[in-house]
Amino acid sequence: VGVVALWSIHAGALTVWQWLILGSIFIVDTTYTLVVRIGTGQRWHEAHRSHAYQRLADRLGNHVAADLVLLAVNGLWLLPLAALRVESHLAGMLCWLAACLPLVLGCFLMKAGIARNQ
């Protein structure tokens, strides 16, 4: 994905901001979970199942249902934001923040990064 992103940016097909928006689910879930795990004194480098995606899959009963939710978020929220074709840094940053804020809220509600026994 990284090679395709670099190629499309170099070719002028997509901007860095568009790639950040499209990757927001992964960026936010990973960053939020890591920050919480470090902040709560957990061993951040050990295997765990506390990402928001894993919590969502557990709550919905399977990964297919969680994937459908993420597909809907991508198609109905992130893709339209990326399609705005943000060229300026200010517009790009604002669109990326608009993409990330609801995802951060989702991570919070899913208790991402919190150990199961807490």
PDB file of C-alpha atoms in Angstrom:
ATOM      1  CA  VAL A   1       0.000   0.000   0.000  1.00  0.00           C
ATOM      2  CA  GLY A   2       2.873   2.336   0.824  1.00  0.00           C
ATOM      3  CA  VAL A   3       4.450   1.879  -2.608  1.00  0.00           C
ATOM      4  CA  VAL A   4       1.129   2.567  -4.330  1.00  0.00           C
ATOM      5  CA  ALA A   5       0.634   5.645  -2.135  1.00  0.00           C
ATOM      6  CA  LEU A   6       4.083   7.013  -3.006  1.00  0.00           C
ATOM      7  CA  TRP A   7       3.561   6.266  -6.701  1.00  0.00           C
ATOM      8  CA  SER A   8       0.145   7.959  -6.792  1.00  0.00           C
ATOM      9  CA  ILE A   9       1.467  11.011  -4.936  1.00  0.00           C
ATOM     10  CA  HIS A  10       4.427  11.269  -7.297  1.00  0.00           C
ATOM     11  CA  ALA A  11       2.111  10.875 -10.307  1.00  0.00           C
ATOM     12  CA  GLY A  12      -0.208  13.563  -8.964  1.00  0.00           C
ATOM     13  CA  ALA A  13      -3.179  11.193  -8.769  1.00  0.00           C
ATOM     14  CA  LEU A  14      -3.698  11.564  -5.013  1.00  0.00           C
ATOM     15  CA  THR A  15      -2.314  13.896  -2.367  1.00  0.00           C
ATOM     16  CA  VAL A  16      -0.633  13.029   0.902  1.00  0.00           C
ATOM     17  CA  TRP A  17      -3.716  14.345   2.686  1.00  0.00           C
ATOM     18  CA  GLN A  18      -5.984  12.026   0.721  1.00  0.00           C
ATOM     19  CA  TRP A  19      -3.855   9.027   1.692  1.00  0.00           C
ATOM     20  CA  LEU A  20      -3.877  10.123   5.339  1.00  0.00           C
ATOM     21  CA  ILE A  21      -7.671  10.439   5.228  1.00  0.00           C
ATOM     22  CA  LEU A  22      -8.112   7.045   3.561  1.00  0.00           C
ATOM     23  CA  GLY A  23      -5.794   5.408   6.091  1.00  0.00           C
ATOM     24  CA  SER A  24      -7.318   7.144   9.093  1.00  0.00           C
ATOM     25  CA  ILE A  25      -9.005   4.047  10.509  1.00  0.00           C
ATOM     26  CA  PHE A  26      -5.671   2.252  10.760  1.00  0.00           C
ATOM     27  CA  ILE A  27      -3.696   5.318  11.855  1.00  0.00           C
ATOM     28  CA  VAL A  28      -6.156   6.312  14.578  1.00  0.00           C
ATOM     29  CA  ASP A  29      -6.791   2.803  15.936  1.00  0.00           C
ATOM     30  CA  THR A  30      -3.081   2.009  16.107  1.00  0.00           C
ATOM     31  CA  THR A  31      -1.990   5.352  17.548  1.00  0.00           C
ATOM     32  CA  TYR A  32      -4.823   5.593  20.078  1.00  0.00           C
ATOM     33  CA  THR A  33      -4.284   2.029  21.294  1.00  0.00           C
ATOM     34  CA  LEU A  34      -0.524   2.492  21.598  1.00  0.00           C
ATOM     35  CA  VAL A  35      -0.850   5.783  23.485  1.00  0.00           C
ATOM     36  CA  VAL A  36      -3.372   4.286  25.926  1.00  0.00           C
ATOM     37  CA  ARG A  37      -1.267   1.160  26.486  1.00  0.00           C
ATOM     38  CA  ILE A  38       1.855   3.215  27.173  1.00  0.00           C
ATOM     39  CA  GLY A  39      -0.077   5.712  29.311  1.00  0.00           C
ATOM     40  CA  THR A  40      -1.574   2.971  31.475  1.00  0.00           C
ATOM     41  CA  GLY A  41       1.777   1.259  32.013  1.00  0.00           C
ATOM     42  CA  GLN A  42       1.028  -1.821  29.945  1.00  0.00           C
ATOM     43  CA  ARG A  43       3.738  -3.645  28.067  1.00  0.00           C
ATOM     44  CA  TRP A  44       2.979  -2.013  24.728  1.00  0.00           C
ATOM     45  CA  HIS A  45       5.243  -4.393  22.796  1.00  0.00           C
ATOM     46  CA  GLU A  46       3.427  -7.569  23.873  1.00  0.00           C
ATOM     47  CA  ALA A  47       0.623  -9.189  21.909  1.00  0.00           C
ATOM     48  CA  HIS A  48      -2.866  -8.052  22.863  1.00  0.00           C
ATOM     49  CA  ARG A  49      -6.428  -7.829  21.561  1.00  0.00           C
ATOM     50  CA  SER A  50      -7.317  -4.334  22.647  1.00  0.00           C
ATOM     51  CA  HIS A  51      -7.517  -2.452  19.350  1.00  0.00           C
ATOM     52  CA  ALA A  52     -10.879  -0.841  18.604  1.00  0.00           C
ATOM     53  CA  TYR A  53     -11.291  -3.140  15.595  1.00  0.00           C
ATOM     54  CA  GLN A  54     -10.829  -6.247  17.756  1.00  0.00           C
ATOM     55  CA  ARG A  55     -13.213  -4.908  20.375  1.00  0.00           C
ATOM     56  CA  LEU A  56     -15.781  -4.179  17.652  1.00  0.00           C
ATOM     57  CA  ALA A  57     -15.419  -7.704  16.240  1.00  0.00           C
ATOM     58  CA  ASP A  58     -15.916  -9.162  19.720  1.00  0.00           C
ATOM     59  CA  ARG A  59     -18.962  -6.970  20.321  1.00  0.00           C
ATOM     60  CA  LEU A  60     -20.545  -7.836  16.965  1.00  0.00           C
ATOM     61  CA  GLY A  61     -19.667 -11.515  17.230  1.00  0.00           C
ATOM     62  CA  ASN A  62     -17.405 -11.856  14.189  1.00  0.00           C
ATOM     63  CA  HIS A  63     -14.888 -10.120  11.974  1.00  0.00           C
ATOM     64  CA  VAL A  64     -17.145 -10.019   8.918  1.00  0.00           C
ATOM     65  CA  ALA A  65     -19.600  -7.737  10.721  1.00  0.00           C
ATOM     66  CA  ALA A  66     -16.740  -5.532  11.945  1.00  0.00           C
ATOM     67  CA  ASP A  67     -15.330  -5.382   8.409  1.00  0.00           C
ATOM     68  CA  LEU A  68     -18.728  -4.275   7.096  1.00  0.00           C
ATOM     69  CA  VAL A  69     -18.851  -1.474   9.668  1.00  0.00           C
ATOM     70  CA  LEU A  70     -15.355  -0.336   8.658  1.00  0.00           C
ATOM     71  CA  LEU A  71     -16.311  -0.572   4.991  1.00  0.00           C
ATOM     72  CA  ALA A  72     -19.318   1.666   5.688  1.00  0.00           C
ATOM     73  CA  VAL A  73     -17.143   4.177   7.562  1.00  0.00           C
ATOM     74  CA  ASN A  74     -14.673   4.200   4.685  1.00  0.00           C
ATOM     75  CA  GLY A  75     -17.330   4.507   1.999  1.00  0.00           C
ATOM     76  CA  LEU A  76     -19.669   6.944   3.707  1.00  0.00           C
ATOM     77  CA  TRP A  77     -17.244   9.124   5.675  1.00  0.00           C
ATOM     78  CA  LEU A  78     -13.586   8.847   4.678  1.00  0.00           C
ATOM     79  CA  LEU A  79     -13.914   8.431   0.910  1.00  0.00           C
ATOM     80  CA  PRO A  80     -16.123  11.536   0.501  1.00  0.00           C
ATOM     81  CA  LEU A  81     -13.658  13.559   2.599  1.00  0.00           C
ATOM     82  CA  ALA A  82     -10.747  12.322   0.482  1.00  0.00           C
ATOM     83  CA  ALA A  83     -12.722  13.006  -2.693  1.00  0.00           C
ATOM     84  CA  LEU A  84     -12.780  16.692  -1.876  1.00  0.00           C
ATOM     85  CA  ARG A  85      -9.335  16.557  -3.498  1.00  0.00           C
ATOM     86  CA  VAL A  86      -7.637  18.642  -0.891  1.00  0.00           C
ATOM     87  CA  GLU A  87      -4.719  20.513  -2.403  1.00  0.00           C
ATOM     88  CA  SER A  88      -3.811  23.105   0.210  1.00  0.00           C
ATOM     89  CA  HIS A  89      -2.182  22.113   3.483  1.00  0.00           C
ATOM     90  CA  LEU A  90      -4.799  23.926   5.567  1.00  0.00           C
ATOM     91  CA  ALA A  91      -7.739  22.287   3.792  1.00  0.00           C
ATOM     92  CA  GLY A  92      -5.975  18.941   3.905  1.00  0.00           C
ATOM     93  CA  MET A  93      -5.295  19.212   7.618  1.00  0.00           C
ATOM     94  CA  LEU A  94      -8.886  20.250   8.339  1.00  0.00           C
ATOM     95  CA  CYS A  95     -10.278  17.357   6.308  1.00  0.00           C
ATOM     96  CA  TRP A  96      -7.915  14.940   8.062  1.00  0.00           C
ATOM     97  CA  LEU A  97      -8.992  16.253  11.465  1.00  0.00           C
ATOM     98  CA  ALA A  98     -12.633  15.898  10.397  1.00  0.00           C
ATOM     99  CA  ALA A  99     -11.863  12.313   9.404  1.00  0.00           C
ATOM    100  CA  CYS A 100     -10.007  11.485  12.632  1.00  0.00           C
ATOM    101  CA  LEU A 101     -12.139  13.038  15.365  1.00  0.00           C
ATOM    102  CA  PRO A 102     -15.105  10.623  15.062  1.00  0.00           C
ATOM    103  CA  LEU A 103     -12.639   7.734  14.840  1.00  0.00           C
ATOM    104  CA  VAL A 104     -10.940   8.849  18.065  1.00  0.00           C
ATOM    105  CA  LEU A 105     -14.369   8.960  19.703  1.00  0.00           C
ATOM    106  CA  GLY A 106     -15.013   5.432  18.411  1.00  0.00           C
ATOM    107  CA  CYS A 107     -11.731   4.222  19.914  1.00  0.00           C
ATOM    108  CA  PHE A 108     -12.679   5.825  23.223  1.00  0.00           C
ATOM    109  CA  LEU A 109     -16.133   4.213  23.208  1.00  0.00           C
ATOM    110  CA  MET A 110     -14.625   0.827  22.315  1.00  0.00           C
ATOM    111  CA  LYS A 111     -12.124   1.221  25.178  1.00  0.00           C
ATOM    112  CA  ALA A 112      -9.228   0.617  22.810  1.00  0.00           C
ATOM    113  CA  GLY A 113      -5.955  -0.033  24.573  1.00  0.00           C
ATOM    114  CA  ILE A 114      -7.555  -0.706  27.954  1.00  0.00           C
ATOM    115  CA  ALA A 115      -6.602  -4.100  29.365  1.00  0.00           C
ATOM    116  CA  ARG A 116      -9.534  -6.488  29.672  1.00  0.00           C
ATOM    117  CA  ASN A 117      -9.151  -6.722  33.441  1.00  0.00           C
ATOM    118  CA  GLN A 118      -9.350  -2.929  33.967  1.00  0.00           C
TER     119      GLN A 118
END
